[in-house]
Amino acid sequence: MYAIDTVFNIYSAVLILLLMLGLLQFVTKIKAINYFSAGMLALFAGLRGFQVGLDTKNYVQHFYTQQLSGNTADGFERGYIILERLVIKMGGSPTTLFMVISIITLMLLAVFVTTNTEFGTFAIAYYYARYFLSRDLNQIRQSLASVIVLYSLKYIVEKKFVKFSIVILIAMQFHTAAIIMFPVYFIVGFFIESAEEGRIKRSIMLFLTTFIMSEVMSPVLSYVTGILGRGETYVTDTSNLGTASMLTNVLIFNGFLVSLLIFYMHRNGNEISNNVKNFIEVYFVGFSILLGLRNFPVAAARLASLVNTIEIVVFFQAMDALNVTNNKFVYVLLIMFLIIGVYYLNVVSGGSVIYYLPYTISIS
């Protein structure tokens, strides 16, 4: 049993509000609700107190170190450092920096979901349930990088490697792990170019191959992190293995979504647009990364998360596979039910919500 405040608190209240806004947006088709919902979350993240989230205090400390050093401190990627120094030069505070990053991240997210799904606010609600606490209240650099990565995906299906590379290089200015998208480009490109009939079989072979290769990934990861000069602790620090049980939950849920998406592709075939096929293939590759790195939970979560933010869109294709009645009302109920389930799995069942309670506001 969980203490009542880990279930019924400000975070669950925000989720309920987002679901109601999602229902309103679905009925009215008013796209502005997407931007209102994202703006609300930007305020929620930007104004948080400095004790909310494990990494927040590290960013606050780095901000003040940067300020006292006369903008000469380093330690993070270049894009983040530039934003931090700009805020300091303008006389801002850590809260100002958090607000700037939150607004950029969540407005970019709102634009993307508005463009790529008719269920924009539900997509934002899914993002909230799946990623918001761990990213936007904690790993803010990865949060921004992951949303920027979303804008690179269309260039895979369009075969525009230069434009793809520009977007990824921008994302890498906020989190180096975005480099994982370069192999993703070629893997997904191969699947898109391959014959339609064998695509599902090849995806399953990819899952099996990465699962088997997971046993020899340690030296590969050590080599890559050595070249990059970042992320080595995710491979060598055995204390990080404490998140293995949480990774197992994510693997099970992602495997469930993958199964639904395979059924969706089998059932709908050529009716699926190239853009949606692209998104689904990217998600499959992200799932393969989780499988391949399952012995390194933190590395798996960081890398796969950057690839799999597209889950907020392909989730709706998975729900379409579940909706055997083809009834819109049943479809919306499935969406709301699964979003609540995702929230429970990610925030409540693992007990991670305790690192974000109590929620306080900082106006410094």
mmCIF file of C-alpha atoms in Angstrom:
data_model
loop_
_atom_site.group_PDB
_atom_site.id
_atom_site.type_symbol
_atom_site.label_atom_id
_atom_site.label_comp_id
_atom_site.label_asym_id
_atom_site.label_seq_id
_atom_site.Cartn_x
_atom_site.Cartn_y
_atom_site.Cartn_z
ATOM 1 C CA MET A 1 0.000 0.000 0.000
ATOM 2 C CA TYR A 2 1.147 3.526 -0.742
ATOM 3 C CA ALA A 3 0.734 6.553 1.462
ATOM 4 C CA ILE A 4 -2.245 8.564 0.307
ATOM 5 C CA ASP A 5 -0.116 11.521 -0.777
ATOM 6 C CA THR A 6 1.742 9.413 -3.351
ATOM 7 C CA VAL A 7 -1.526 8.761 -5.173
ATOM 8 C CA PHE A 8 -3.725 11.798 -4.545
ATOM 9 C CA ASN A 9 -1.631 14.936 -4.814
ATOM 10 C CA ILE A 10 -1.031 17.949 -7.045
ATOM 11 C CA TYR A 11 0.466 15.747 -9.800
ATOM 12 C CA SER A 12 -2.576 13.488 -10.062
ATOM 13 C CA ALA A 13 -4.776 16.612 -10.014
ATOM 14 C CA VAL A 14 -2.835 18.046 -12.976
ATOM 15 C CA LEU A 15 -3.263 14.739 -14.820
ATOM 16 C CA ILE A 16 -7.034 14.833 -14.306
ATOM 17 C CA LEU A 17 -7.132 18.432 -15.565
ATOM 18 C CA LEU A 18 -5.138 17.467 -18.677
ATOM 19 C CA LEU A 19 -7.488 14.558 -19.385
ATOM 20 C CA MET A 20 -10.487 16.894 -19.129
ATOM 21 C CA LEU A 21 -8.768 19.351 -21.469
ATOM 22 C CA GLY A 22 -8.009 16.442 -23.812
ATOM 23 C CA LEU A 23 -11.670 15.488 -23.874
ATOM 24 C CA LEU A 24 -12.617 19.106 -24.555
ATOM 25 C CA GLN A 25 -10.091 19.373 -27.382
ATOM 26 C CA PHE A 26 -11.272 16.093 -28.898
ATOM 27 C CA VAL A 27 -14.903 17.266 -28.918
ATOM 28 C CA THR A 28 -14.322 20.878 -30.026
ATOM 29 C CA LYS A 29 -11.234 20.338 -32.249
ATOM 30 C CA ILE A 30 -9.851 23.636 -30.891
ATOM 31 C CA LYS A 31 -6.075 23.416 -31.386
ATOM 32 C CA ALA A 32 -5.415 26.325 -29.030
ATOM 33 C CA ILE A 33 -6.174 23.932 -26.140
ATOM 34 C CA ASN A 34 -2.933 22.125 -26.992
ATOM 35 C CA TYR A 35 -0.937 25.313 -26.448
ATOM 36 C CA PHE A 36 -2.851 26.195 -23.294
ATOM 37 C CA SER A 37 -2.106 22.749 -21.842
ATOM 38 C CA ALA A 38 1.584 22.990 -22.756
ATOM 39 C CA GLY A 39 1.799 26.510 -21.336
ATOM 40 C CA MET A 40 0.238 25.349 -18.086
ATOM 41 C CA LEU A 41 2.873 22.605 -17.781
ATOM 42 C CA ALA A 42 5.634 25.096 -18.638
ATOM 43 C CA LEU A 43 4.573 27.288 -15.712
ATOM 44 C CA PHE A 44 4.265 24.238 -13.484
ATOM 45 C CA ALA A 45 7.828 23.150 -14.303
ATOM 46 C CA GLY A 46 9.416 26.593 -14.490
ATOM 47 C CA LEU A 47 8.141 27.829 -11.131
ATOM 48 C CA ARG A 48 8.963 24.697 -9.140
ATOM 49 C CA GLY A 49 10.866 24.942 -5.887
ATOM 50 C CA PHE A 50 14.546 24.048 -5.819
ATOM 51 C CA GLN A 51 13.964 20.867 -3.806
ATOM 52 C CA VAL A 52 11.528 19.407 -6.377
ATOM 53 C CA GLY A 53 13.339 16.655 -8.319
ATOM 54 C CA LEU A 54 16.717 15.085 -7.648
ATOM 55 C CA ASP A 55 18.652 17.040 -10.296
ATOM 56 C CA THR A 56 17.129 20.473 -9.680
ATOM 57 C CA LYS A 57 19.551 21.358 -6.891
ATOM 58 C CA ASN A 58 22.489 20.455 -9.155
ATOM 59 C CA TYR A 59 21.273 22.891 -11.815
ATOM 60 C CA VAL A 60 20.734 25.570 -9.169
ATOM 61 C CA GLN A 61 24.225 25.036 -7.792
ATOM 62 C CA HIS A 62 25.729 25.190 -11.290
ATOM 63 C CA PHE A 63 23.820 28.413 -12.003
ATOM 64 C CA TYR A 64 25.268 30.126 -8.943
ATOM 65 C CA THR A 65 28.749 28.758 -9.708
ATOM 66 C CA GLN A 66 28.423 30.194 -13.200
ATOM 67 C CA GLN A 67 27.288 33.520 -11.764
ATOM 68 C CA LEU A 68 30.122 33.762 -9.239
ATOM 69 C CA SER A 69 32.772 32.728 -11.770
ATOM 70 C CA GLY A 70 31.822 35.506 -14.163
ATOM 71 C CA ASN A 71 30.297 33.113 -16.703
ATOM 72 C CA THR A 72 33.372 30.924 -17.041
ATOM 73 C CA ALA A 73 32.020 27.676 -15.551
ATOM 74 C CA ASP A 74 31.516 24.679 -17.826
ATOM 75 C CA GLY A 75 30.394 21.115 -17.135
ATOM 76 C CA PHE A 76 27.316 20.834 -19.340
ATOM 77 C CA GLU A 77 26.715 20.862 -23.087
ATOM 78 C CA ARG A 78 27.304 24.093 -24.972
ATOM 79 C CA GLY A 79 23.676 24.934 -25.711
ATOM 80 C CA TYR A 80 22.682 24.714 -22.071
ATOM 81 C CA ILE A 81 25.695 26.793 -21.007
ATOM 82 C CA ILE A 82 24.783 29.516 -23.536
ATOM 83 C CA LEU A 83 21.198 29.705 -22.242
ATOM 84 C CA GLU A 84 22.442 29.780 -18.657
ATOM 85 C CA ARG A 85 24.921 32.600 -19.371
ATOM 86 C CA LEU A 86 22.281 34.623 -21.245
ATOM 87 C CA VAL A 87 19.903 34.401 -18.290
ATOM 88 C CA ILE A 88 22.670 35.510 -15.912
ATOM 89 C CA LYS A 89 23.593 38.458 -18.140
ATOM 90 C CA MET A 90 19.949 39.543 -18.142
ATOM 91 C CA GLY A 91 19.933 39.465 -14.343
ATOM 92 C CA GLY A 92 17.787 36.346 -14.085
ATOM 93 C CA SER A 93 17.683 33.612 -11.462
ATOM 94 C CA PRO A 94 17.635 29.809 -11.608
ATOM 95 C CA THR A 95 13.839 30.055 -11.775
ATOM 96 C CA THR A 96 14.186 32.282 -14.850
ATOM 97 C CA LEU A 97 16.384 29.638 -16.485
ATOM 98 C CA PHE A 98 13.938 26.856 -15.624
ATOM 99 C CA MET A 99 11.092 28.920 -17.032
ATOM 100 C CA VAL A 100 12.939 29.651 -20.301
ATOM 101 C CA ILE A 101 13.821 25.983 -20.833
ATOM 102 C CA SER A 102 10.312 24.821 -19.905
ATOM 103 C CA ILE A 103 8.644 27.251 -22.293
ATOM 104 C CA ILE A 104 10.939 26.306 -25.189
ATOM 105 C CA THR A 105 10.540 22.564 -24.529
ATOM 106 C CA LEU A 106 6.785 22.476 -24.060
ATOM 107 C CA MET A 107 5.916 24.920 -26.830
ATOM 108 C CA LEU A 108 8.017 22.859 -29.250
ATOM 109 C CA LEU A 109 6.131 19.810 -27.994
ATOM 110 C CA ALA A 110 2.767 21.532 -28.533
ATOM 111 C CA VAL A 111 3.657 22.474 -32.106
ATOM 112 C CA PHE A 112 4.753 18.908 -32.870
ATOM 113 C CA VAL A 113 1.668 17.152 -31.508
ATOM 114 C CA THR A 114 -0.654 19.708 -33.112
ATOM 115 C CA THR A 115 0.958 18.947 -36.464
ATOM 116 C CA ASN A 116 1.133 15.166 -36.115
ATOM 117 C CA THR A 117 -2.017 13.993 -34.334
ATOM 118 C CA GLU A 118 -5.631 15.036 -33.960
ATOM 119 C CA PHE A 119 -5.384 14.150 -30.263
ATOM 120 C CA GLY A 120 -2.922 16.906 -29.377
ATOM 121 C CA THR A 121 -3.941 17.509 -25.776
ATOM 122 C CA PHE A 122 -4.241 13.798 -25.053
ATOM 123 C CA ALA A 123 -0.695 13.471 -26.471
ATOM 124 C CA ILE A 124 0.454 16.162 -24.021
ATOM 125 C CA ALA A 125 -1.359 14.322 -21.210
ATOM 126 C CA TYR A 126 0.459 11.141 -22.240
ATOM 127 C CA TYR A 127 3.765 13.027 -22.245
ATOM 128 C CA TYR A 128 2.941 14.269 -18.745
ATOM 129 C CA ALA A 129 2.196 10.747 -17.495
ATOM 130 C CA ARG A 130 5.188 9.171 -19.201
ATOM 131 C CA TYR A 131 7.988 11.746 -19.068
ATOM 132 C CA PHE A 132 7.158 15.050 -17.404
ATOM 133 C CA LEU A 133 8.259 14.444 -13.813
ATOM 134 C CA SER A 134 11.518 12.688 -14.641
ATOM 135 C CA ARG A 135 12.413 15.140 -17.397
ATOM 136 C CA ASP A 136 10.853 18.575 -17.019
ATOM 137 C CA LEU A 137 11.087 18.589 -13.225
ATOM 138 C CA ASN A 138 14.463 16.875 -13.207
ATOM 139 C CA GLN A 139 16.523 16.075 -16.343
ATOM 140 C CA ILE A 140 15.801 19.360 -18.126
ATOM 141 C CA ARG A 141 18.643 19.091 -20.639
ATOM 142 C CA GLN A 142 17.447 15.694 -21.810
ATOM 143 C CA SER A 143 13.883 16.975 -21.921
ATOM 144 C CA LEU A 144 14.731 19.758 -24.358
ATOM 145 C CA ALA A 145 17.019 17.523 -26.446
ATOM 146 C CA SER A 146 14.333 14.825 -26.714
ATOM 147 C CA VAL A 147 11.725 17.249 -28.016
ATOM 148 C CA ILE A 148 14.180 18.720 -30.526
ATOM 149 C CA VAL A 149 14.864 15.153 -31.732
ATOM 150 C CA LEU A 150 11.173 14.829 -32.680
ATOM 151 C CA TYR A 151 11.718 17.429 -35.392
ATOM 152 C CA SER A 152 14.424 15.303 -37.023
ATOM 153 C CA LEU A 153 12.162 12.322 -37.680
ATOM 154 C CA LYS A 154 10.473 13.619 -40.830
ATOM 155 C CA TYR A 155 13.872 13.915 -42.483
ATOM 156 C CA ILE A 156 14.372 10.151 -42.177
ATOM 157 C CA VAL A 157 11.428 9.345 -44.441
ATOM 158 C CA GLU A 158 12.353 12.293 -46.700
ATOM 159 C CA LYS A 159 15.963 11.010 -46.916
ATOM 160 C CA LYS A 160 17.396 14.414 -46.058
ATOM 161 C CA PHE A 161 20.448 13.469 -44.045
ATOM 162 C CA VAL A 162 21.945 16.967 -43.911
ATOM 163 C CA LYS A 163 18.789 18.516 -42.421
ATOM 164 C CA PHE A 164 18.457 15.524 -40.089
ATOM 165 C CA SER A 165 22.058 16.009 -38.941
ATOM 166 C CA ILE A 166 21.537 19.723 -38.284
ATOM 167 C CA VAL A 167 18.578 19.011 -35.999
ATOM 168 C CA ILE A 168 20.459 16.277 -34.137
ATOM 169 C CA LEU A 169 23.555 18.444 -33.722
ATOM 170 C CA ILE A 170 21.331 21.132 -32.188
ATOM 171 C CA ALA A 171 19.833 18.528 -29.828
ATOM 172 C CA MET A 172 23.349 17.411 -28.875
ATOM 173 C CA GLN A 173 24.069 20.933 -27.654
ATOM 174 C CA PHE A 174 21.684 20.150 -24.794
ATOM 175 C CA HIS A 175 22.315 16.428 -24.293
ATOM 176 C CA THR A 176 25.166 14.482 -25.894
ATOM 177 C CA ALA A 177 23.118 11.277 -25.884
ATOM 178 C CA ALA A 178 21.173 12.603 -28.891
ATOM 179 C CA ILE A 179 24.070 11.191 -30.951
ATOM 180 C CA ILE A 180 22.213 7.851 -30.730
ATOM 181 C CA MET A 181 19.921 9.170 -33.482
ATOM 182 C CA PHE A 182 22.581 8.817 -36.198
ATOM 183 C CA PRO A 183 22.492 4.983 -36.225
ATOM 184 C CA VAL A 184 18.706 5.220 -35.831
ATOM 185 C CA TYR A 185 18.568 7.188 -39.104
ATOM 186 C CA PHE A 186 20.193 4.376 -41.084
ATOM 187 C CA ILE A 187 18.343 1.524 -39.359
ATOM 188 C CA VAL A 188 14.933 3.137 -39.857
ATOM 189 C CA GLY A 189 15.878 4.148 -43.398
ATOM 190 C CA PHE A 190 16.616 0.503 -44.172
ATOM 191 C CA PHE A 191 13.223 -0.606 -42.878
ATOM 192 C CA ILE A 192 11.386 2.105 -44.824
ATOM 193 C CA GLU A 193 13.153 1.095 -48.035
ATOM 194 C CA SER A 194 12.550 -2.630 -47.514
ATOM 195 C CA ALA A 195 9.610 -4.535 -48.926
ATOM 196 C CA GLU A 196 6.330 -4.026 -47.072
ATOM 197 C CA GLU A 197 5.625 -7.747 -46.740
ATOM 198 C CA GLY A 198 8.708 -8.536 -44.681
ATOM 199 C CA ARG A 199 8.865 -5.410 -42.547
ATOM 200 C CA ILE A 200 7.248 -6.909 -39.457
ATOM 201 C CA LYS A 201 9.481 -9.992 -39.607
ATOM 202 C CA ARG A 202 12.568 -7.794 -39.904
ATOM 203 C CA SER A 203 11.454 -5.744 -36.905
ATOM 204 C CA ILE A 204 11.062 -8.904 -34.822
ATOM 205 C CA MET A 205 14.531 -10.039 -35.955
ATOM 206 C CA LEU A 206 15.896 -6.675 -34.810
ATOM 207 C CA PHE A 207 14.376 -7.201 -31.358
ATOM 208 C CA LEU A 208 15.853 -10.705 -31.085
ATOM 209 C CA THR A 209 19.279 -9.599 -32.316
ATOM 210 C CA THR A 210 19.580 -6.720 -29.839
ATOM 211 C CA PHE A 211 18.336 -8.951 -27.019
ATOM 212 C CA ILE A 212 21.084 -11.476 -27.755
ATOM 213 C CA MET A 213 23.732 -8.762 -28.219
ATOM 214 C CA SER A 214 22.877 -7.259 -24.828
ATOM 215 C CA GLU A 215 25.282 -9.684 -23.173
ATOM 216 C CA VAL A 216 28.292 -8.139 -24.934
ATOM 217 C CA MET A 217 27.343 -4.469 -24.705
ATOM 218 C CA SER A 218 29.538 -3.515 -21.731
ATOM 219 C CA PRO A 219 32.842 -3.081 -23.646
ATOM 220 C CA VAL A 220 31.029 -1.299 -26.482
ATOM 221 C CA LEU A 221 29.447 1.206 -24.094
ATOM 222 C CA SER A 222 32.709 1.762 -22.262
ATOM 223 C CA TYR A 223 34.446 2.500 -25.587
ATOM 224 C CA VAL A 224 31.757 4.946 -26.762
ATOM 225 C CA THR A 225 31.542 6.844 -23.461
ATOM 226 C CA GLY A 226 35.341 7.034 -23.416
ATOM 227 C CA ILE A 227 35.351 8.733 -26.832
ATOM 228 C CA LEU A 228 32.556 11.146 -25.880
ATOM 229 C CA GLY A 229 34.037 11.877 -22.468
ATOM 230 C CA ARG A 230 30.557 11.735 -20.916
ATOM 231 C CA GLY A 231 28.182 9.141 -19.483
ATOM 232 C CA GLU A 232 30.759 6.654 -18.207
ATOM 233 C CA THR A 233 29.100 6.460 -14.782
ATOM 234 C CA TYR A 234 25.947 5.101 -16.406
ATOM 235 C CA VAL A 235 27.962 2.031 -17.406
ATOM 236 C CA THR A 236 30.443 1.574 -14.562
ATOM 237 C CA ASP A 237 28.524 2.738 -11.470
ATOM 238 C CA THR A 238 26.808 -0.357 -10.100
ATOM 239 C CA SER A 239 24.618 1.766 -7.805
ATOM 240 C CA ASN A 240 22.692 2.764 -10.931
ATOM 241 C CA LEU A 241 21.497 -0.812 -11.259
ATOM 242 C CA GLY A 242 18.963 -0.015 -8.548
ATOM 243 C CA THR A 243 16.617 1.176 -11.255
ATOM 244 C CA ALA A 244 16.516 -2.259 -12.896
ATOM 245 C CA SER A 245 13.052 -3.070 -11.562
ATOM 246 C CA MET A 246 11.700 0.160 -13.018
ATOM 247 C CA LEU A 247 13.308 -0.653 -16.365
ATOM 248 C CA THR A 248 11.594 -4.044 -16.279
ATOM 249 C CA ASN A 249 8.215 -2.320 -15.891
ATOM 250 C CA VAL A 250 9.004 -0.033 -18.827
ATOM 251 C CA LEU A 251 10.158 -2.977 -20.968
ATOM 252 C CA ILE A 252 6.941 -4.862 -20.262
ATOM 253 C CA PHE A 253 4.755 -1.872 -21.094
ATOM 254 C CA ASN A 254 6.764 -0.960 -24.200
ATOM 255 C CA GLY A 255 6.611 -4.586 -25.301
ATOM 256 C CA PHE A 256 2.829 -4.397 -24.950
ATOM 257 C CA LEU A 257 2.718 -1.280 -27.154
ATOM 258 C CA VAL A 258 5.069 -2.873 -29.695
ATOM 259 C CA SER A 259 2.764 -5.910 -29.908
ATOM 260 C CA LEU A 260 -0.230 -3.660 -30.547
ATOM 261 C CA LEU A 261 1.671 -1.684 -33.175
ATOM 262 C CA ILE A 262 2.725 -4.884 -34.974
ATOM 263 C CA PHE A 263 -0.931 -5.906 -35.070
ATOM 264 C CA TYR A 264 -1.876 -2.411 -36.280
ATOM 265 C CA MET A 265 0.678 -2.607 -39.120
ATOM 266 C CA HIS A 266 -0.441 -6.104 -40.070
ATOM 267 C CA ARG A 267 -4.110 -5.082 -40.126
ATOM 268 C CA ASN A 268 -3.795 -1.723 -41.862
ATOM 269 C CA GLY A 269 -0.834 -2.384 -44.166
ATOM 270 C CA ASN A 270 -0.681 0.007 -47.111
ATOM 271 C CA GLU A 271 -3.324 2.279 -45.584
ATOM 272 C CA ILE A 272 -0.747 3.617 -43.124
ATOM 273 C CA SER A 273 0.963 6.831 -44.210
ATOM 274 C CA ASN A 274 4.743 6.859 -44.665
ATOM 275 C CA ASN A 275 5.024 9.387 -41.851
ATOM 276 C CA VAL A 276 3.245 7.106 -39.370
ATOM 277 C CA LYS A 277 5.262 4.097 -40.554
ATOM 278 C CA ASN A 278 8.398 6.140 -39.935
ATOM 279 C CA PHE A 279 7.285 7.007 -36.397
ATOM 280 C CA ILE A 280 6.474 3.374 -35.642
ATOM 281 C CA GLU A 281 9.828 2.147 -36.980
ATOM 282 C CA VAL A 282 11.644 4.735 -34.855
ATOM 283 C CA TYR A 283 9.719 3.478 -31.848
ATOM 284 C CA PHE A 284 10.695 -0.114 -32.680
ATOM 285 C CA VAL A 285 14.366 0.886 -32.786
ATOM 286 C CA GLY A 286 13.971 2.632 -29.432
ATOM 287 C CA PHE A 287 12.495 -0.547 -27.990
ATOM 288 C CA SER A 288 15.471 -2.476 -29.391
ATOM 289 C CA ILE A 289 17.805 -0.088 -27.553
ATOM 290 C CA LEU A 290 15.971 -0.885 -24.315
ATOM 291 C CA LEU A 291 16.387 -4.597 -24.989
ATOM 292 C CA GLY A 292 20.044 -4.275 -25.935
ATOM 293 C CA LEU A 293 20.927 -2.216 -22.868
ATOM 294 C CA ARG A 294 18.680 -3.960 -20.357
ATOM 295 C CA ASN A 295 21.711 -4.796 -18.171
ATOM 296 C CA PHE A 296 22.461 -1.062 -17.871
ATOM 297 C CA PRO A 297 19.168 0.457 -16.707
ATOM 298 C CA VAL A 298 20.237 4.100 -16.534
ATOM 299 C CA ALA A 299 22.018 4.053 -19.905
ATOM 300 C CA ALA A 300 19.020 2.234 -21.413
ATOM 301 C CA ALA A 301 16.554 4.747 -20.014
ATOM 302 C CA ARG A 302 18.573 7.795 -21.123
ATOM 303 C CA LEU A 303 19.264 6.591 -24.673
ATOM 304 C CA ALA A 304 15.926 4.922 -25.419
ATOM 305 C CA SER A 305 14.043 7.868 -23.955
ATOM 306 C CA LEU A 306 15.647 10.215 -26.478
ATOM 307 C CA VAL A 307 14.520 7.961 -29.325
ATOM 308 C CA ASN A 308 11.132 6.988 -27.939
ATOM 309 C CA THR A 309 9.536 10.334 -27.182
ATOM 310 C CA ILE A 310 7.568 9.584 -30.377
ATOM 311 C CA GLU A 311 5.617 7.186 -28.157
ATOM 312 C CA ILE A 312 3.324 10.142 -27.421
ATOM 313 C CA VAL A 313 2.083 9.882 -31.038
ATOM 314 C CA VAL A 314 2.293 6.151 -31.918
ATOM 315 C CA PHE A 315 0.399 5.468 -28.685
ATOM 316 C CA PHE A 316 -2.769 6.397 -30.587
ATOM 317 C CA GLN A 317 -2.093 3.817 -33.306
ATOM 318 C CA ALA A 318 -1.647 1.217 -30.555
ATOM 319 C CA MET A 319 -4.993 2.236 -29.056
ATOM 320 C CA ASP A 320 -6.564 1.943 -32.497
ATOM 321 C CA ALA A 321 -5.434 -1.697 -32.550
ATOM 322 C CA LEU A 322 -7.197 -2.265 -29.218
ATOM 323 C CA ASN A 323 -10.425 -0.581 -30.299
ATOM 324 C CA VAL A 324 -12.103 -3.553 -31.987
ATOM 325 C CA THR A 325 -15.483 -1.803 -31.922
ATOM 326 C CA ASN A 326 -14.333 1.162 -34.091
ATOM 327 C CA ASN A 327 -16.402 3.323 -31.748
ATOM 328 C CA LYS A 328 -14.953 6.814 -31.130
ATOM 329 C CA PHE A 329 -16.338 6.959 -27.594
ATOM 330 C CA VAL A 330 -14.739 3.616 -26.698
ATOM 331 C CA TYR A 331 -11.504 4.803 -28.324
ATOM 332 C CA VAL A 332 -11.372 7.939 -26.154
ATOM 333 C CA LEU A 333 -12.123 5.914 -23.020
ATOM 334 C CA LEU A 334 -9.252 3.545 -23.908
ATOM 335 C CA ILE A 335 -6.918 6.514 -24.357
ATOM 336 C CA MET A 336 -7.854 8.016 -20.982
ATOM 337 C CA PHE A 337 -7.671 4.672 -19.182
ATOM 338 C CA LEU A 338 -4.229 3.852 -20.599
ATOM 339 C CA ILE A 339 -2.854 7.329 -19.819
ATOM 340 C CA ILE A 340 -3.922 6.881 -16.193
ATOM 341 C CA GLY A 341 -2.258 3.440 -16.225
ATOM 342 C CA VAL A 342 0.967 4.896 -17.627
ATOM 343 C CA TYR A 343 0.950 7.567 -14.921
ATOM 344 C CA TYR A 344 0.465 4.936 -12.220
ATOM 345 C CA LEU A 345 3.260 2.779 -13.648
ATOM 346 C CA ASN A 346 5.766 5.620 -14.046
ATOM 347 C CA VAL A 347 4.995 7.866 -11.099
ATOM 348 C CA VAL A 348 3.163 5.934 -8.383
ATOM 349 C CA SER A 349 4.096 2.243 -8.486
ATOM 350 C CA GLY A 350 7.853 2.844 -8.412
ATOM 351 C CA GLY A 351 7.504 5.442 -5.668
ATOM 352 C CA SER A 352 9.401 8.075 -7.703
ATOM 353 C CA VAL A 353 6.772 10.704 -6.899
ATOM 354 C CA ILE A 354 8.285 11.108 -3.431
ATOM 355 C CA TYR A 355 11.209 12.981 -5.006
ATOM 356 C CA TYR A 356 8.785 15.627 -6.243
ATOM 357 C CA LEU A 357 6.739 16.069 -3.085
ATOM 358 C CA PRO A 358 5.898 18.429 -1.638
ATOM 359 C CA TYR A 359 5.547 20.599 -4.736
ATOM 360 C CA THR A 360 6.553 24.163 -3.910
ATOM 361 C CA ILE A 361 6.876 27.350 -5.935
ATOM 362 C CA SER A 362 10.016 29.453 -6.244
ATOM 363 C CA ILE A 363 9.756 33.106 -7.264
ATOM 364 C CA SER A 364 13.408 33.978 -6.604
#
